[in-house]
CSV table of N, CA and C in Angstrom, one decimal:
chain,number,residue,atom,x,y,z
A,1,MET,N,84.9,-15.8,-120.2
A,1,MET,CA,85.7,-16.8,-119.6
A,1,MET,C,85.0,-18.2,-119.8
A,2,LEU,N,83.7,-18.2,-119.6
A,2,LEU,CA,82.9,-19.4,-119.8
A,2,LEU,C,83.0,-19.9,-121.2
A,3,GLU,N,83.0,-19.0,-122.2
A,3,GLU,CA,83.2,-19.4,-123.6
A,3,GLU,C,84.6,-20.0,-123.9
A,4,LEU,N,85.6,-19.4,-123.2
A,4,LEU,CA,86.9,-19.9,-123.4
A,4,LEU,C,87.0,-21.3,-122.8
A,5,ALA,N,86.4,-21.5,-121.7
A,5,ALA,CA,86.5,-22.8,-121.1
A,5,ALA,C,85.7,-23.8,-121.9
A,6,ARG,N,84.6,-23.4,-122.6
A,6,ARG,CA,83.8,-24.2,-123.4
A,6,ARG,C,84.5,-24.6,-124.7
A,7,LEU,N,85.1,-23.6,-125.4
A,7,LEU,CA,85.7,-23.8,-126.7
A,7,LEU,C,87.1,-24.3,-126.6
A,8,ALA,N,87.8,-24.0,-125.6
A,8,ALA,CA,89.2,-24.5,-125.5
A,8,ALA,C,89.3,-25.5,-124.3
A,9,ASP,N,90.4,-25.7,-123.9
A,9,ASP,CA,90.6,-26.6,-122.7
A,9,ASP,C,90.1,-25.8,-121.5
A,10,PRO,N,89.2,-26.4,-120.6
A,10,PRO,CA,88.8,-25.7,-119.4
A,10,PRO,C,89.9,-25.1,-118.6
A,11,ALA,N,91.1,-25.8,-118.6
A,11,ALA,CA,92.2,-25.3,-117.8
A,11,ALA,C,92.7,-23.9,-118.4
A,12,ALA,N,92.4,-23.6,-119.6
A,12,ALA,CA,92.9,-22.4,-120.2
A,12,ALA,C,92.2,-21.2,-119.5
A,13,ALA,N,91.0,-21.4,-119.0
A,13,ALA,CA,90.3,-20.3,-118.3
A,13,ALA,C,90.8,-20.1,-116.9
A,14,GLN,N,91.7,-21.0,-116.4
A,14,GLN,CA,92.2,-20.9,-115.0
A,14,GLN,C,93.6,-20.4,-115.0
A,15,GLY,N,94.2,-20.1,-116.1
A,15,GLY,CA,95.6,-19.6,-116.1
A,15,GLY,C,95.7,-18.1,-116.1
A,16,ARG,N,96.7,-17.6,-116.8
A,16,ARG,CA,96.9,-16.2,-117.0
A,16,ARG,C,96.4,-15.9,-118.4
A,17,VAL,N,95.3,-15.2,-118.4
A,17,VAL,CA,94.6,-14.9,-119.6
A,17,VAL,C,94.5,-13.4,-119.9
A,18,ILE,N,94.7,-13.0,-121.1
A,18,ILE,CA,94.4,-11.6,-121.5
A,18,ILE,C,93.3,-11.7,-122.6
A,19,LEU,N,92.2,-11.0,-122.3
A,19,LEU,CA,91.1,-10.9,-123.2
A,19,LEU,C,91.2,-9.6,-123.9
A,20,ALA,N,91.3,-9.6,-125.2
A,20,ALA,CA,91.4,-8.5,-126.1
A,20,ALA,C,90.1,-8.4,-126.9
A,21,HIS,N,89.2,-7.6,-126.4
A,21,HIS,CA,87.9,-7.4,-127.2
A,21,HIS,C,88.1,-6.1,-128.1
A,22,LEU,N,88.4,-6.4,-129.3
A,22,LEU,CA,88.7,-5.3,-130.3
A,22,LEU,C,87.6,-5.2,-131.3
A,23,GLY,N,87.0,-4.1,-131.3
A,23,GLY,CA,85.9,-3.7,-132.2
A,23,GLY,C,85.8,-2.2,-132.3
A,24,SER,N,84.7,-1.7,-132.7
A,24,SER,CA,84.5,-0.3,-132.7
A,24,SER,C,84.7,0.3,-131.4
A,25,GLY,N,84.3,-0.4,-130.4
A,25,GLY,CA,84.7,-0.2,-129.0
A,25,GLY,C,85.7,-1.2,-128.6
A,26,ALA,N,86.6,-0.9,-127.8
A,26,ALA,CA,87.7,-1.9,-127.5
A,26,ALA,C,88.1,-1.8,-126.1
A,27,SER,N,88.4,-3.0,-125.5
A,27,SER,CA,89.0,-3.0,-124.2
A,27,SER,C,89.8,-4.3,-124.0
A,28,LEU,N,90.6,-4.3,-123.0
A,28,LEU,CA,91.4,-5.5,-122.7
A,28,LEU,C,91.2,-5.8,-121.2
A,29,ALA,N,91.4,-7.0,-120.8
A,29,ALA,CA,91.3,-7.4,-119.4
A,29,ALA,C,92.4,-8.4,-119.1
A,30,ALA,N,93.0,-8.3,-117.9
A,30,ALA,CA,93.9,-9.3,-117.4
A,30,ALA,C,93.2,-10.2,-116.4
A,31,VAL,N,93.2,-11.5,-116.6
A,31,VAL,CA,92.5,-12.4,-115.8
A,31,VAL,C,93.5,-13.5,-115.3
A,32,ARG,N,93.5,-13.7,-114.0
A,32,ARG,CA,94.3,-14.7,-113.3
A,32,ARG,C,93.4,-15.6,-112.6
A,33,ASP,N,93.5,-16.9,-112.9
A,33,ASP,CA,92.7,-18.0,-112.2
A,33,ASP,C,91.2,-17.7,-112.3
A,34,GLY,N,90.7,-17.2,-113.4
A,34,GLY,CA,89.3,-16.9,-113.6
A,34,GLY,C,88.8,-15.6,-113.1
A,35,ARG,N,89.7,-14.8,-112.5
A,35,ARG,CA,89.3,-13.6,-111.9
A,35,ARG,C,90.0,-12.4,-112.6
A,36,CYS,N,89.2,-11.4,-113.0
A,36,CYS,CA,89.7,-10.2,-113.6
A,36,CYS,C,90.5,-9.4,-112.6
A,37,ILE,N,91.8,-9.1,-112.9
A,37,ILE,CA,92.6,-8.3,-111.9
A,37,ILE,C,92.9,-6.9,-112.5
A,38,ASP,N,92.7,-6.7,-113.8
A,38,ASP,CA,93.0,-5.3,-114.3
A,38,ASP,C,92.2,-5.2,-115.7
A,39,THR,N,91.9,-4.0,-116.0
A,39,THR,CA,91.2,-3.8,-117.3
A,39,THR,C,91.7,-2.4,-117.9
A,40,SER,N,91.6,-2.3,-119.2
A,40,SER,CA,91.9,-1.0,-119.8
A,40,SER,C,90.8,0.0,-119.7
A,41,MET,N,89.6,-0.5,-119.3
A,41,MET,CA,88.4,0.4,-119.1
A,41,MET,C,88.6,1.4,-117.9
A,42,GLY,N,88.0,2.5,-118.1
A,42,GLY,CA,88.1,3.5,-117.0
A,42,GLY,C,86.7,4.0,-116.6
A,43,PHE,N,86.6,5.2,-116.2
A,43,PHE,CA,85.4,5.8,-115.7
A,43,PHE,C,84.3,5.9,-116.8
A,44,THR,N,84.7,6.1,-118.1
A,44,THR,CA,83.8,6.2,-119.2
A,44,THR,C,84.3,5.2,-120.3
A,45,PRO,N,83.4,5.0,-121.3
A,45,PRO,CA,83.8,4.1,-122.4
A,45,PRO,C,84.9,4.6,-123.3
A,46,ALA,N,85.2,5.9,-123.1
A,46,ALA,CA,86.3,6.5,-123.9
A,46,ALA,C,87.7,6.2,-123.5
A,47,ALA,N,87.8,5.7,-122.3
A,47,ALA,CA,89.2,5.4,-121.7
A,47,ALA,C,89.7,4.1,-122.4
A,48,GLY,N,91.0,3.9,-122.2
A,48,GLY,CA,91.7,2.7,-122.7
A,48,GLY,C,92.4,3.0,-124.0
A,49,LEU,N,92.4,2.0,-124.9
A,49,LEU,CA,93.1,2.2,-126.2
A,49,LEU,C,92.2,2.9,-127.2
A,50,VAL,N,92.8,3.4,-128.2
A,50,VAL,CA,92.0,4.1,-129.2
A,50,VAL,C,91.0,3.2,-129.8
A,51,MET,N,89.8,3.7,-130.2
A,51,MET,CA,88.7,2.9,-130.7
A,51,MET,C,88.3,3.5,-132.0
A,52,GLY,N,87.1,3.0,-132.5
A,52,GLY,CA,86.6,3.5,-133.8
A,52,GLY,C,86.4,5.0,-133.8
A,53,THR,N,85.7,5.6,-132.9
A,53,THR,CA,85.5,7.0,-132.8
A,53,THR,C,85.8,7.6,-131.5
A,54,ARG,N,86.2,6.7,-130.5
A,54,ARG,CA,86.6,7.2,-129.2
A,54,ARG,C,88.1,7.4,-129.1
A,55,SER,N,88.5,8.3,-128.3
A,55,SER,CA,89.9,8.7,-128.3
A,55,SER,C,90.8,7.7,-127.6
A,56,GLY,N,90.3,7.0,-126.6
A,56,GLY,CA,91.2,6.3,-125.7
A,56,GLY,C,91.7,7.2,-124.7
A,57,ASP,N,92.7,6.8,-123.9
A,57,ASP,CA,93.3,7.6,-122.8
A,57,ASP,C,93.8,8.9,-123.3
A,58,LEU,N,93.5,10.0,-122.6
A,58,LEU,CA,94.0,11.3,-122.9
A,58,LEU,C,94.6,12.0,-121.7
A,59,ASP,N,95.5,12.9,-121.9
A,59,ASP,CA,96.0,13.7,-120.8
A,59,ASP,C,94.8,14.6,-120.3
A,60,PRO,N,94.6,14.6,-118.9
A,60,PRO,CA,93.5,15.3,-118.4
A,60,PRO,C,93.6,16.8,-118.6
A,61,GLY,N,94.8,17.3,-118.9
A,61,GLY,CA,94.9,18.7,-119.2
A,61,GLY,C,94.4,19.1,-120.6
A,62,LEU,N,94.1,18.1,-121.4
A,62,LEU,CA,93.6,18.5,-122.8
A,62,LEU,C,92.3,19.3,-122.7
A,63,MET,N,91.4,19.0,-121.9
A,63,MET,CA,90.1,19.7,-121.8
A,63,MET,C,90.4,21.2,-121.5
A,64,GLY,N,91.2,21.5,-120.5
A,64,GLY,CA,91.5,22.9,-120.2
A,64,GLY,C,92.2,23.6,-121.4
A,65,TYR,N,93.1,22.9,-122.0
A,65,TYR,CA,93.8,23.4,-123.2
A,65,TYR,C,92.9,23.8,-124.3
A,66,LEU,N,92.0,22.9,-124.7
A,66,LEU,CA,91.0,23.1,-125.7
A,66,LEU,C,90.0,24.2,-125.3
A,67,ALA,N,89.7,24.3,-124.1
A,67,ALA,CA,88.8,25.4,-123.6
A,67,ALA,C,89.4,26.7,-123.8
A,68,LEU,N,90.7,26.8,-123.5
A,68,LEU,CA,91.4,28.1,-123.7
A,68,LEU,C,91.8,28.4,-125.1
A,69,THR,N,92.2,27.4,-125.9
A,69,THR,CA,92.7,27.7,-127.3
A,69,THR,C,91.5,27.7,-128.3
A,70,ASP,N,90.5,26.8,-128.1
A,70,ASP,CA,89.4,26.7,-129.1
A,70,ASP,C,88.1,27.1,-128.5
A,71,SER,N,88.0,27.6,-127.3
A,71,SER,CA,86.8,28.0,-126.6
A,71,SER,C,85.8,26.8,-126.6
A,72,MET,N,86.4,25.6,-126.4
A,72,MET,CA,85.6,24.3,-126.4
A,72,MET,C,84.9,24.2,-125.1
A,73,ASN,N,83.6,23.9,-125.0
A,73,ASN,CA,82.9,23.6,-123.8
A,73,ASN,C,82.9,22.1,-123.5
A,74,ALA,N,82.4,21.7,-122.4
A,74,ALA,CA,82.4,20.3,-121.9
A,74,ALA,C,81.6,19.5,-122.9
A,75,MET,N,80.4,20.0,-123.4
A,75,MET,CA,79.6,19.2,-124.3
A,75,MET,C,80.4,18.9,-125.6
A,76,GLN,N,81.0,20.0,-126.1
A,76,GLN,CA,81.8,19.8,-127.4
A,76,GLN,C,83.0,18.9,-127.2
A,77,PHE,N,83.6,18.9,-126.0
A,77,PHE,CA,84.7,18.0,-125.7
A,77,PHE,C,84.2,16.6,-125.7
A,78,GLN,N,83.1,16.4,-125.0
A,78,GLN,CA,82.5,15.0,-125.0
A,78,GLN,C,82.2,14.5,-126.4
A,79,ALA,N,81.7,15.3,-127.2
A,79,ALA,CA,81.4,14.9,-128.6
A,79,ALA,C,82.7,14.6,-129.3
A,80,LEU,N,83.7,15.4,-129.1
A,80,LEU,CA,85.0,15.2,-129.8
A,80,LEU,C,85.6,13.8,-129.3
A,81,VAL,N,85.6,13.6,-128.0
A,81,VAL,CA,86.2,12.4,-127.5
A,81,VAL,C,85.5,11.1,-127.8
A,82,ASN,N,84.2,11.2,-127.9
A,82,ASN,CA,83.4,10.0,-128.1
A,82,ASN,C,82.9,9.7,-129.6
A,83,HIS,N,82.9,10.8,-130.4
A,83,HIS,CA,82.3,10.6,-131.7
A,83,HIS,C,83.2,11.0,-132.9
A,84,GLU,N,84.2,11.8,-132.6
A,84,GLU,CA,85.0,12.4,-133.7
A,84,GLU,C,86.5,12.0,-133.6
A,85,SER,N,86.9,11.2,-132.7
A,85,SER,CA,88.3,10.8,-132.4
A,85,SER,C,88.6,9.4,-132.9
A,86,GLY,N,89.5,8.8,-132.3
A,86,GLY,CA,89.9,7.4,-132.6
A,86,GLY,C,90.3,7.2,-134.0
A,87,LEU,N,90.0,6.0,-134.5
A,87,LEU,CA,90.4,5.7,-135.9
A,87,LEU,C,89.9,6.7,-136.9
A,88,LEU,N,88.6,7.2,-136.7
A,88,LEU,CA,88.0,8.1,-137.6
A,88,LEU,C,88.8,9.5,-137.5
A,89,GLY,N,89.1,9.9,-136.3
A,89,GLY,CA,89.8,11.2,-136.2
A,89,GLY,C,91.2,11.2,-136.8
A,90,ILE,N,91.9,10.1,-136.6
A,90,ILE,CA,93.3,10.0,-137.1
A,90,ILE,C,93.3,9.8,-138.6
A,91,SER,N,92.4,8.9,-139.1
A,91,SER,CA,92.4,8.7,-140.6
A,91,SER,C,91.7,9.8,-141.4
A,92,GLU,N,90.8,10.5,-140.7
A,92,GLU,CA,89.9,11.5,-141.3
A,92,GLU,C,89.0,10.9,-142.4
A,93,THR,N,88.9,9.5,-142.5
A,93,THR,CA,88.1,8.9,-143.5
A,93,THR,C,87.1,7.9,-142.9
A,94,SER,N,87.5,7.1,-142.0
A,94,SER,CA,86.7,6.0,-141.6
A,94,SER,C,87.1,5.5,-140.2
A,95,ALA,N,86.1,4.9,-139.5
A,95,ALA,CA,86.3,4.3,-138.2
A,95,ALA,C,86.4,2.8,-138.4
A,96,ASP,N,86.1,2.3,-139.6
A,96,ASP,CA,86.0,0.9,-139.9
A,96,ASP,C,87.4,0.3,-140.3
A,97,VAL,N,87.9,-0.7,-139.6
A,97,VAL,CA,89.2,-1.2,-139.9
A,97,VAL,C,89.2,-1.9,-141.3
A,98,ARG,N,88.1,-2.4,-141.7
A,98,ARG,CA,88.1,-3.0,-143.1
A,98,ARG,C,88.4,-1.9,-144.1
A,99,ASP,N,87.8,-0.7,-144.0
A,99,ASP,CA,88.1,0.4,-144.9
A,99,ASP,C,89.5,0.8,-144.8
A,100,LEU,N,90.0,0.9,-143.5
A,100,LEU,CA,91.4,1.4,-143.3
A,100,LEU,C,92.4,0.4,-143.9
A,101,LEU,N,92.2,-0.9,-143.8
A,101,LEU,CA,93.1,-1.9,-144.4
A,101,LEU,C,93.1,-1.7,-145.9
A,102,ALA,N,91.9,-1.5,-146.5
A,102,ALA,CA,91.8,-1.3,-147.9
A,102,ALA,C,92.5,-0.1,-148.4
A,103,ARG,N,92.5,1.0,-147.6
A,103,ARG,CA,93.0,2.3,-148.0
A,103,ARG,C,94.5,2.4,-147.6
A,104,GLU,N,95.0,1.5,-146.7
A,104,GLU,CA,96.3,1.7,-146.2
A,104,GLU,C,97.4,1.8,-147.2
A,105,PRO,N,97.5,1.0,-148.3
A,105,PRO,CA,98.6,1.1,-149.2
A,105,PRO,C,98.7,2.5,-149.9
A,106,ASP,N,97.6,3.3,-150.0
A,106,ASP,CA,97.7,4.6,-150.7
A,106,ASP,C,97.4,5.7,-149.8
A,107,ASP,N,97.0,5.5,-148.5
A,107,ASP,CA,96.6,6.6,-147.6
A,107,ASP,C,97.4,6.5,-146.3
A,108,PRO,N,98.3,7.4,-146.2
A,108,PRO,CA,99.2,7.4,-145.0
A,108,PRO,C,98.4,7.7,-143.7
A,109,ARG,N,97.2,8.3,-143.8
A,109,ARG,CA,96.4,8.6,-142.6
A,109,ARG,C,95.8,7.2,-142.1
A,110,ALA,N,95.3,6.4,-143.1
A,110,ALA,CA,94.8,5.1,-142.7
A,110,ALA,C,95.9,4.2,-142.1
A,111,ALA,N,97.1,4.3,-142.7
A,111,ALA,CA,98.2,3.5,-142.2
A,111,ALA,C,98.5,3.9,-140.8
A,112,GLU,N,98.5,5.2,-140.5
A,112,GLU,CA,98.8,5.8,-139.2
A,112,GLU,C,97.8,5.3,-138.2
A,113,ALA,N,96.5,5.4,-138.6
A,113,ALA,CA,95.5,5.0,-137.6
A,113,ALA,C,95.6,3.5,-137.3
A,114,LEU,N,95.9,2.6,-138.2
A,114,LEU,CA,96.1,1.2,-138.0
A,114,LEU,C,97.3,1.0,-137.1
A,115,ALA,N,98.4,1.7,-137.4
A,115,ALA,CA,99.6,1.5,-136.7
A,115,ALA,C,99.4,1.9,-135.2
A,116,LEU,N,98.7,3.0,-135.0
A,116,LEU,CA,98.5,3.4,-133.6
A,116,LEU,C,97.6,2.4,-132.8
A,117,PHE,N,96.5,1.9,-133.5
A,117,PHE,CA,95.6,0.9,-132.9
A,117,PHE,C,96.4,-0.3,-132.5
A,118,CYS,N,97.2,-0.8,-133.4
A,118,CYS,CA,98.0,-2.0,-133.1
A,118,CYS,C,99.1,-1.8,-132.0
A,119,TYR,N,99.7,-0.6,-132.1
A,119,TYR,CA,100.7,-0.3,-131.1
A,119,TYR,C,100.1,-0.2,-129.7
A,120,GLN,N,98.9,0.4,-129.6
A,120,GLN,CA,98.3,0.6,-128.3
A,120,GLN,C,97.8,-0.8,-127.8
A,121,ALA,N,97.2,-1.6,-128.6
A,121,ALA,CA,96.8,-2.9,-128.2
A,121,ALA,C,98.0,-3.7,-127.7
A,122,LYS,N,99.1,-3.7,-128.4
A,122,LYS,CA,100.3,-4.4,-128.0
A,122,LYS,C,100.8,-3.9,-126.7
A,123,LYS,N,100.8,-2.6,-126.5
A,123,LYS,CA,101.3,-2.0,-125.2
A,123,LYS,C,100.4,-2.4,-124.1
A,124,TRP,N,99.1,-2.5,-124.2
A,124,TRP,CA,98.2,-3.0,-123.2
A,124,TRP,C,98.5,-4.5,-122.9
A,125,ILE,N,98.6,-5.2,-123.9
A,125,ILE,CA,98.9,-6.7,-123.7
A,125,ILE,C,100.2,-6.8,-123.0
A,126,GLY,N,101.2,-6.1,-123.4
A,126,GLY,CA,102.5,-6.2,-122.7
A,126,GLY,C,102.4,-5.8,-121.2
A,127,SER,N,101.7,-4.7,-120.9
A,127,SER,CA,101.6,-4.3,-119.5
A,127,SER,C,100.8,-5.4,-118.7
A,128,PHE,N,99.8,-6.0,-119.3
A,128,PHE,CA,99.0,-7.0,-118.6
A,128,PHE,C,99.9,-8.3,-118.5
A,129,ALA,N,100.7,-8.6,-119.4
A,129,ALA,CA,101.6,-9.7,-119.3
A,129,ALA,C,102.5,-9.5,-118.1
A,130,ALA,N,103.0,-8.3,-117.9
A,130,ALA,CA,103.9,-8.0,-116.8
A,130,ALA,C,103.1,-8.2,-115.5
A,131,VAL,N,101.9,-7.6,-115.4
A,131,VAL,CA,101.0,-7.7,-114.2
A,131,VAL,C,100.7,-9.2,-113.9
A,132,LEU,N,100.5,-10.0,-114.9
A,132,LEU,CA,100.2,-11.4,-114.7
A,132,LEU,C,101.4,-12.3,-114.5
A,133,GLY,N,102.6,-11.8,-114.8
A,133,GLY,CA,103.8,-12.6,-114.6
A,133,GLY,C,103.9,-13.6,-115.8
A,134,GLY,N,103.4,-13.2,-117.0
A,134,GLY,CA,103.4,-14.1,-118.1
A,134,GLY,C,102.0,-14.2,-118.7
A,135,VAL,N,101.9,-14.9,-119.8
A,135,VAL,CA,100.6,-15.1,-120.4
A,135,VAL,C,100.5,-16.6,-120.9
A,136,ASP,N,99.4,-17.2,-120.5
A,136,ASP,CA,99.1,-18.6,-120.9
A,136,ASP,C,98.2,-18.5,-122.2
A,137,THR,N,97.2,-17.6,-122.2
A,137,THR,CA,96.3,-17.6,-123.2
A,137,THR,C,95.9,-16.1,-123.6
A,138,LEU,N,96.0,-15.8,-124.9
A,138,LEU,CA,95.6,-14.5,-125.4
A,138,LEU,C,94.3,-14.7,-126.3
A,139,VAL,N,93.2,-14.1,-125.9
A,139,VAL,CA,92.0,-14.3,-126.6
A,139,VAL,C,91.6,-13.0,-127.4
A,140,PHE,N,91.4,-13.1,-128.7
A,140,PHE,CA,90.9,-12.0,-129.5
A,140,PHE,C,89.4,-12.2,-129.7
A,141,ALA,N,88.7,-11.1,-129.4
A,141,ALA,CA,87.2,-11.2,-129.7
A,141,ALA,C,86.8,-9.8,-130.3
A,142,GLY,N,85.5,-9.7,-130.6
A,142,GLY,CA,85.0,-8.5,-131.2
A,142,GLY,C,85.2,-8.5,-132.7
A,143,GLY,N,84.6,-7.6,-133.4
A,143,GLY,CA,84.7,-7.6,-134.9
A,143,GLY,C,86.1,-7.5,-135.4
A,144,ILE,N,87.0,-6.7,-134.9
A,144,ILE,CA,88.3,-6.6,-135.4
A,144,ILE,C,89.1,-7.8,-134.9
A,145,GLY,N,89.0,-8.1,-133.6
A,145,GLY,CA,89.7,-9.3,-133.1
A,145,GLY,C,89.4,-10.6,-133.7
A,146,GLU,N,88.2,-10.8,-134.1
A,146,GLU,CA,87.8,-12.0,-134.8
A,146,GLU,C,88.0,-12.1,-136.3
A,147,ASN,N,87.9,-10.9,-136.9
A,147,ASN,CA,87.9,-10.9,-138.4
A,147,ASN,C,89.0,-10.2,-139.1
A,148,ALA,N,89.9,-9.6,-138.4
A,148,ALA,CA,91.0,-8.8,-139.0
A,148,ALA,C,92.4,-9.5,-138.7
A,149,ALA,N,92.6,-10.6,-139.4
A,149,ALA,CA,93.9,-11.3,-139.2
A,149,ALA,C,95.1,-10.4,-139.4
A,150,PRO,N,95.2,-9.5,-140.3
A,150,PRO,CA,96.4,-8.7,-140.4
A,150,PRO,C,96.6,-7.8,-139.1
A,151,VAL,N,95.5,-7.4,-138.5
A,151,VAL,CA,95.6,-6.6,-137.3
A,151,VAL,C,96.1,-7.5,-136.1
A,152,ARG,N,95.6,-8.7,-136.0
A,152,ARG,CA,96.0,-9.6,-135.0
A,152,ARG,C,97.5,-9.9,-135.1
A,153,LYS,N,97.9,-10.1,-136.4
A,153,LYS,CA,99.3,-10.5,-136.7
A,153,LYS,C,100.2,-9.3,-136.2
A,154,ARG,N,99.9,-8.1,-136.6
A,154,ARG,CA,100.7,-6.9,-136.2
A,154,ARG,C,100.8,-6.7,-134.7
A,155,ILE,N,99.7,-7.0,-134.0
A,155,ILE,CA,99.6,-6.9,-132.6
A,155,ILE,C,100.6,-7.9,-131.9
A,156,CYS,N,100.6,-9.1,-132.5
A,156,CYS,CA,101.4,-10.2,-131.9
A,156,CYS,C,102.9,-10.2,-132.3
A,157,GLU,N,103.2,-9.4,-133.4
A,157,GLU,CA,104.6,-9.4,-133.8
A,157,GLU,C,105.5,-9.0,-132.7
A,158,GLY,N,106.6,-9.7,-132.6
A,158,GLY,CA,107.7,-9.3,-131.6
A,158,GLY,C,107.4,-9.9,-130.2
């Protein structure tokens, strides 16, 4: 928020702001009058929207289901959720958005991973806009947020 006030109009940091930190790890925050009132983050870094290798929000029943169907233990589940899921798990090729954008025209899995990432970011932004009663400023940060213009455009479409 200090950087927003420094780079933009200081008044921008006092309105209804959504911070979208999009990178290999990703989270969003809803800020009103300089104070965070909601965030996509949860108990662990795996919560929220889908990330490079992290799953994002999951149904809590998934752990029990995988324990019963695949004999998965808690350590295996943690490895799956934190290191084998997200963009990597969906695309089956890469957690890097640059790679996925390059592969997208010929690889439906890369296209699906990007579509899900953009959809979930848009959904979080929409829910935070509702909580804030509108949005004055949307800030994109992080490697994807700062460097992937096609992703920003898809998130903001509509």
